[in-house]
CSV table of C-alpha atoms in Angstrom, one decimal:
chain,number,residue,atom,x,y,z
A,183,ALA,CA,-34.3,-43.2,13.9
A,184,GLN,CA,-32.0,-41.2,16.1
A,185,LYS,CA,-29.4,-39.5,14.1
A,186,ILE,CA,-27.2,-38.6,17.2
A,187,THR,CA,-27.0,-40.9,20.2
A,188,GLN,CA,-25.4,-40.1,23.5
A,189,THR,CA,-25.9,-43.2,25.7
A,190,GLN,CA,-24.6,-41.8,28.9
A,191,PRO,CA,-27.3,-39.6,30.6
A,192,GLY,CA,-24.9,-38.7,33.5
A,193,MET,CA,-21.4,-39.2,34.7
A,194,PHE,CA,-19.2,-38.4,37.7
A,195,VAL,CA,-15.6,-37.8,37.3
A,196,GLN,CA,-12.9,-37.0,39.8
A,197,GLU,CA,-11.2,-33.6,39.5
A,198,LYS,CA,-7.9,-33.8,37.4
A,199,GLU,CA,-8.9,-37.1,35.8
A,200,ALA,CA,-9.9,-37.6,32.2
A,201,VAL,CA,-13.5,-38.4,31.1
A,202,THR,CA,-14.8,-39.8,27.7
A,203,LEU,CA,-18.3,-38.8,26.5
A,204,ASP,CA,-19.7,-41.2,24.0
A,205,CYS,CA,-21.5,-40.1,20.7
A,206,THR,CA,-22.5,-42.2,17.8
A,207,TYR,CA,-24.2,-40.8,14.7
A,208,ASP,CA,-26.1,-42.0,11.7
A,209,THR,CA,-25.8,-40.4,8.2
A,210,SER,CA,-25.6,-41.5,4.6
A,211,ASP,CA,-23.9,-38.2,3.6
A,212,GLN,CA,-20.2,-38.3,2.7
A,213,SER,CA,-19.7,-34.7,3.8
A,214,TYR,CA,-20.8,-33.8,7.4
A,215,GLY,CA,-19.5,-32.0,10.4
A,216,LEU,CA,-19.5,-33.2,14.0
A,217,PHE,CA,-19.6,-30.7,16.9
A,218,TRP,CA,-19.5,-30.7,20.7
A,219,TYR,CA,-21.1,-28.0,22.8
A,220,LYS,CA,-21.0,-27.4,26.5
A,221,GLN,CA,-24.1,-26.1,28.3
A,222,PRO,CA,-23.5,-24.8,31.9
A,223,SER,CA,-26.5,-24.4,34.3
A,224,SER,CA,-26.9,-20.8,33.1
A,225,GLY,CA,-28.1,-22.2,29.8
A,226,GLU,CA,-25.8,-20.8,27.1
A,227,MET,CA,-24.3,-23.1,24.5
A,228,ILE,CA,-20.5,-23.0,24.3
A,229,PHE,CA,-18.9,-24.5,21.2
A,230,LEU,CA,-16.0,-26.7,22.2
A,231,ILE,CA,-14.7,-28.6,19.2
A,232,TYR,CA,-15.4,-29.5,15.5
A,233,GLN,CA,-14.4,-32.6,13.3
A,234,GLY,CA,-15.1,-32.7,9.6
A,235,SER,CA,-15.9,-36.0,8.0
A,236,TYR,CA,-12.9,-35.7,5.7
A,237,ASP,CA,-10.4,-34.7,8.5
A,238,GLU,CA,-8.0,-37.5,8.9
A,239,GLN,CA,-6.6,-36.4,12.2
A,240,ASN,CA,-8.6,-36.2,15.4
A,241,ALA,CA,-9.5,-32.6,16.4
A,242,THR,CA,-8.0,-31.1,19.5
A,243,GLU,CA,-8.7,-27.9,21.3
A,244,GLY,CA,-6.8,-27.4,24.5
A,245,ARG,CA,-8.0,-30.0,27.0
A,246,TYR,CA,-10.7,-31.3,24.6
A,247,SER,CA,-10.0,-33.9,22.0
A,248,LEU,CA,-12.4,-35.7,19.8
A,249,ASN,CA,-11.9,-39.4,19.1
A,250,PHE,CA,-13.3,-39.8,15.5
A,251,GLN,CA,-13.8,-43.3,14.3
A,252,LYS,CA,-15.5,-42.9,11.0
A,253,ALA,CA,-16.1,-46.6,10.2
A,254,ARG,CA,-17.9,-47.0,13.6
A,255,LYS,CA,-19.6,-43.7,13.2
A,256,SER,CA,-18.4,-42.6,16.5
A,257,ALA,CA,-17.2,-39.1,17.7
A,258,ASN,CA,-16.4,-39.3,21.4
A,259,LEU,CA,-15.3,-36.3,23.4
A,260,VAL,CA,-12.4,-36.7,25.7
A,261,ILE,CA,-11.8,-34.0,28.4
A,262,SER,CA,-8.4,-34.3,30.0
A,263,ALA,CA,-7.5,-33.1,33.5
A,264,SER,CA,-11.1,-32.3,34.5
A,265,GLN,CA,-11.8,-29.1,36.4
A,266,LEU,CA,-14.7,-28.2,38.6
A,267,GLY,CA,-15.8,-25.7,36.0
A,268,ASP,CA,-16.3,-28.6,33.5
A,269,SER,CA,-19.5,-29.6,35.4
A,270,ALA,CA,-22.2,-29.1,32.8
A,271,MET,CA,-24.3,-30.8,30.1
A,272,TYR,CA,-22.5,-31.8,27.0
A,273,PHE,CA,-24.1,-32.1,23.6
A,274,CYS,CA,-22.9,-33.8,20.5
A,275,ALA,CA,-24.3,-32.5,17.2
A,276,MET,CA,-24.0,-33.3,13.5
A,277,ARG,CA,-24.4,-31.1,10.5
A,278,GLU,CA,-25.2,-32.9,7.3
A,279,GLY,CA,-25.0,-31.5,3.8
A,280,GLN,CA,-27.4,-29.5,1.6
A,281,ALA,CA,-29.8,-32.4,1.0
A,282,ALA,CA,-30.5,-32.3,4.7
A,283,GLY,CA,-30.7,-28.6,4.7
A,284,ASN,CA,-27.4,-28.1,6.4
A,285,LYS,CA,-29.2,-28.5,9.7
A,286,LEU,CA,-27.6,-29.2,13.0
A,287,THR,CA,-29.0,-32.2,14.8
A,288,PHE,CA,-28.3,-32.6,18.5
A,289,GLY,CA,-28.1,-35.7,20.8
A,290,GLY,CA,-29.9,-35.9,24.1
A,291,GLY,CA,-26.8,-34.8,26.1
A,292,THR,CA,-24.7,-36.1,28.9
A,293,ARG,CA,-24.5,-34.4,32.2
A,294,VAL,CA,-21.0,-34.3,33.8
A,295,LEU,CA,-20.4,-33.6,37.4
A,296,VAL,CA,-16.8,-33.1,38.5
A,297,LYS,CA,-16.1,-34.1,42.1
A,298,PRO,CA,-13.4,-32.3,44.1
B,163,ASP,CA,-18.3,-7.2,21.1
B,164,GLY,CA,-20.0,-9.2,18.4
B,165,GLY,CA,-22.5,-11.7,19.4
B,166,ILE,CA,-26.1,-12.8,19.6
B,167,THR,CA,-28.6,-11.0,21.8
B,168,GLN,CA,-31.9,-12.7,22.8
B,169,SER,CA,-34.5,-10.8,24.7
B,170,PRO,CA,-36.3,-11.1,27.0
B,171,LYS,CA,-34.3,-13.4,29.3
B,172,TYR,CA,-37.6,-14.6,30.9
B,173,LEU,CA,-41.1,-14.4,29.3
B,174,PHE,CA,-44.5,-15.3,30.6
B,175,ARG,CA,-47.5,-16.1,28.3
B,176,LYS,CA,-51.1,-16.1,29.1
B,177,GLU,CA,-53.4,-18.8,27.6
B,178,GLY,CA,-54.4,-17.9,24.0
B,179,GLN,CA,-51.8,-15.2,23.7
B,180,ASN,CA,-49.0,-14.8,21.0
B,181,VAL,CA,-45.6,-13.8,22.2
B,182,THR,CA,-42.6,-12.9,20.2
B,183,LEU,CA,-39.0,-13.7,21.1
B,184,SER,CA,-36.3,-11.4,19.8
B,185,CYS,CA,-32.9,-12.6,18.4
B,186,GLU,CA,-30.4,-10.0,17.0
B,187,GLN,CA,-26.9,-10.7,15.8
B,188,ASN,CA,-24.0,-8.4,14.8
B,189,LEU,CA,-21.7,-11.1,13.5
B,190,ASN,CA,-22.7,-10.6,9.9
B,191,HIS,CA,-23.8,-14.2,9.7
B,192,ASP,CA,-26.1,-15.3,6.9
B,193,ALA,CA,-27.8,-18.2,8.6
B,194,MET,CA,-29.9,-18.0,11.8
B,195,TYR,CA,-31.8,-20.8,13.7
B,196,TRP,CA,-34.3,-21.2,16.5
B,197,TYR,CA,-34.2,-24.2,18.8
B,198,ARG,CA,-36.4,-25.4,21.6
B,199,GLN,CA,-35.0,-27.2,24.7
B,200,ASP,CA,-37.2,-29.0,27.2
B,201,PRO,CA,-35.8,-29.9,30.7
B,202,GLY,CA,-33.1,-32.5,30.6
B,203,GLN,CA,-33.2,-32.9,26.8
B,204,GLY,CA,-31.3,-31.9,23.7
B,205,LEU,CA,-32.1,-29.1,21.3
B,206,ARG,CA,-34.8,-29.4,18.6
B,207,LEU,CA,-34.8,-27.2,15.5
B,208,ILE,CA,-38.0,-25.1,15.1
B,209,TYR,CA,-37.0,-22.9,12.1
B,210,TYR,CA,-34.0,-21.8,10.3
B,211,SER,CA,-33.0,-19.2,7.7
B,212,GLN,CA,-30.1,-19.3,5.4
B,213,ILE,CA,-30.6,-16.0,3.7
B,214,VAL,CA,-32.8,-12.8,4.2
B,215,ASN,CA,-36.4,-13.1,3.2
B,216,ASP,CA,-36.2,-17.0,3.2
B,217,PHE,CA,-36.7,-19.5,6.0
B,218,GLN,CA,-37.5,-23.2,6.3
B,219,LYS,CA,-39.4,-25.4,8.8
B,220,GLY,CA,-37.4,-27.5,11.2
B,221,ASP,CA,-38.5,-30.6,13.0
B,222,ILE,CA,-41.1,-28.9,15.3
B,223,ALA,CA,-42.4,-25.8,13.5
B,224,GLU,CA,-46.1,-26.3,14.3
B,225,GLY,CA,-47.4,-23.5,16.5
B,226,TYR,CA,-44.4,-21.2,15.7
B,227,SER,CA,-43.8,-18.5,13.0
B,228,VAL,CA,-40.7,-16.5,12.1
B,229,SER,CA,-39.6,-13.7,9.8
B,230,ARG,CA,-36.3,-12.7,8.3
B,231,GLU,CA,-36.6,-9.2,7.0
B,232,LYS,CA,-33.1,-8.2,8.0
B,233,LYS,CA,-30.0,-10.0,8.1
B,234,GLU,CA,-29.4,-9.2,11.8
B,235,SER,CA,-32.8,-10.2,13.1
B,236,PHE,CA,-34.8,-13.4,13.2
B,237,PRO,CA,-37.7,-13.1,15.6
B,238,LEU,CA,-39.8,-16.1,16.7
B,239,THR,CA,-43.4,-15.9,17.5
B,240,VAL,CA,-45.0,-18.5,19.7
B,241,THR,CA,-48.6,-18.6,18.7
B,242,SER,CA,-51.6,-19.7,20.7
B,243,ALA,CA,-51.7,-22.9,18.5
B,244,GLN,CA,-48.6,-24.1,20.4
B,245,LYS,CA,-50.2,-25.9,23.2
B,246,ASN,CA,-47.1,-26.7,25.3
B,247,PRO,CA,-44.9,-23.6,24.9
B,248,THR,CA,-43.1,-23.8,28.2
B,249,ALA,CA,-39.4,-24.4,27.3
B,250,PHE,CA,-36.0,-22.8,26.9
B,251,TYR,CA,-35.6,-21.2,23.5
B,252,LEU,CA,-32.2,-20.7,21.9
B,253,CYS,CA,-31.3,-18.7,18.9
B,254,ALA,CA,-28.1,-19.3,16.9
B,255,SER,CA,-26.3,-18.1,13.8
B,256,SER,CA,-23.5,-19.3,11.5
B,257,ILE,CA,-21.5,-17.8,8.8
B,258,GLY,CA,-23.1,-19.9,6.2
B,259,GLY,CA,-25.2,-23.1,5.9
B,260,GLY,CA,-22.3,-25.4,5.1
B,261,THR,CA,-21.2,-28.3,7.1
B,262,LEU,CA,-18.0,-26.6,8.3
B,263,SER,CA,-19.8,-23.8,10.0
B,264,SER,CA,-20.2,-24.0,13.7
B,265,GLN,CA,-23.2,-22.2,15.2
B,266,HIS,CA,-22.9,-19.4,17.8
B,267,PHE,CA,-25.7,-19.3,20.3
B,268,GLY,CA,-27.4,-16.5,22.3
B,269,ASP,CA,-28.1,-16.9,26.0
B,270,GLY,CA,-31.7,-18.0,25.5
B,271,THR,CA,-35.2,-17.1,26.6
B,272,ARG,CA,-37.2,-19.1,29.2
B,273,LEU,CA,-40.9,-19.1,28.3
B,274,SER,CA,-43.5,-20.1,30.9
B,275,ILE,CA,-47.2,-20.3,30.9
B,276,LEU,CA,-49.1,-18.2,33.4
């Protein structure tokens, strides 16, 4: 079974508009971490934002915010005021606890293309 | 500047040949990881190491080997047993293995078969 599911393979967004990237996860752990990474065409993975399973408030980092709905096992990324440089692949990832080896599991990614 | 250095950036392998990808970090991180990424797909974990002289298999370890003799270094060998090695390989590190630790990535190595 997929542990991280990103249902949107690709999205277009108009410059200066907001976009929401979906991510659902599956775990039986109580303690886990959720991450979003950006991968431009050059290939490097850029850490964007983190949400801990015990965090009551949604994480925010500049134009990035994470809409964390624990009961629904959902951790959507919201990018506000999109810029042309936001065009990239975006990956949601989950880190479970020691029983799972503290490994990071990635979703399949969503490609975002920002239109001028 | 602190970071993770992967070399080479591009690597070509002949049939039946072993090749080694280098990963060095100067972040003083305990944990290091190797991932494989195929075109248009997410990352899959090959091997990881949480401390020196110890490492564990990830989800797709067959055909690969690693060593962790120094904290700073975690080389990955793609052996001839890996029948489809063409992919983008990413190395990462984190402070520890806990759930709060984000991973920092190198710039990757693209491996192709000649």
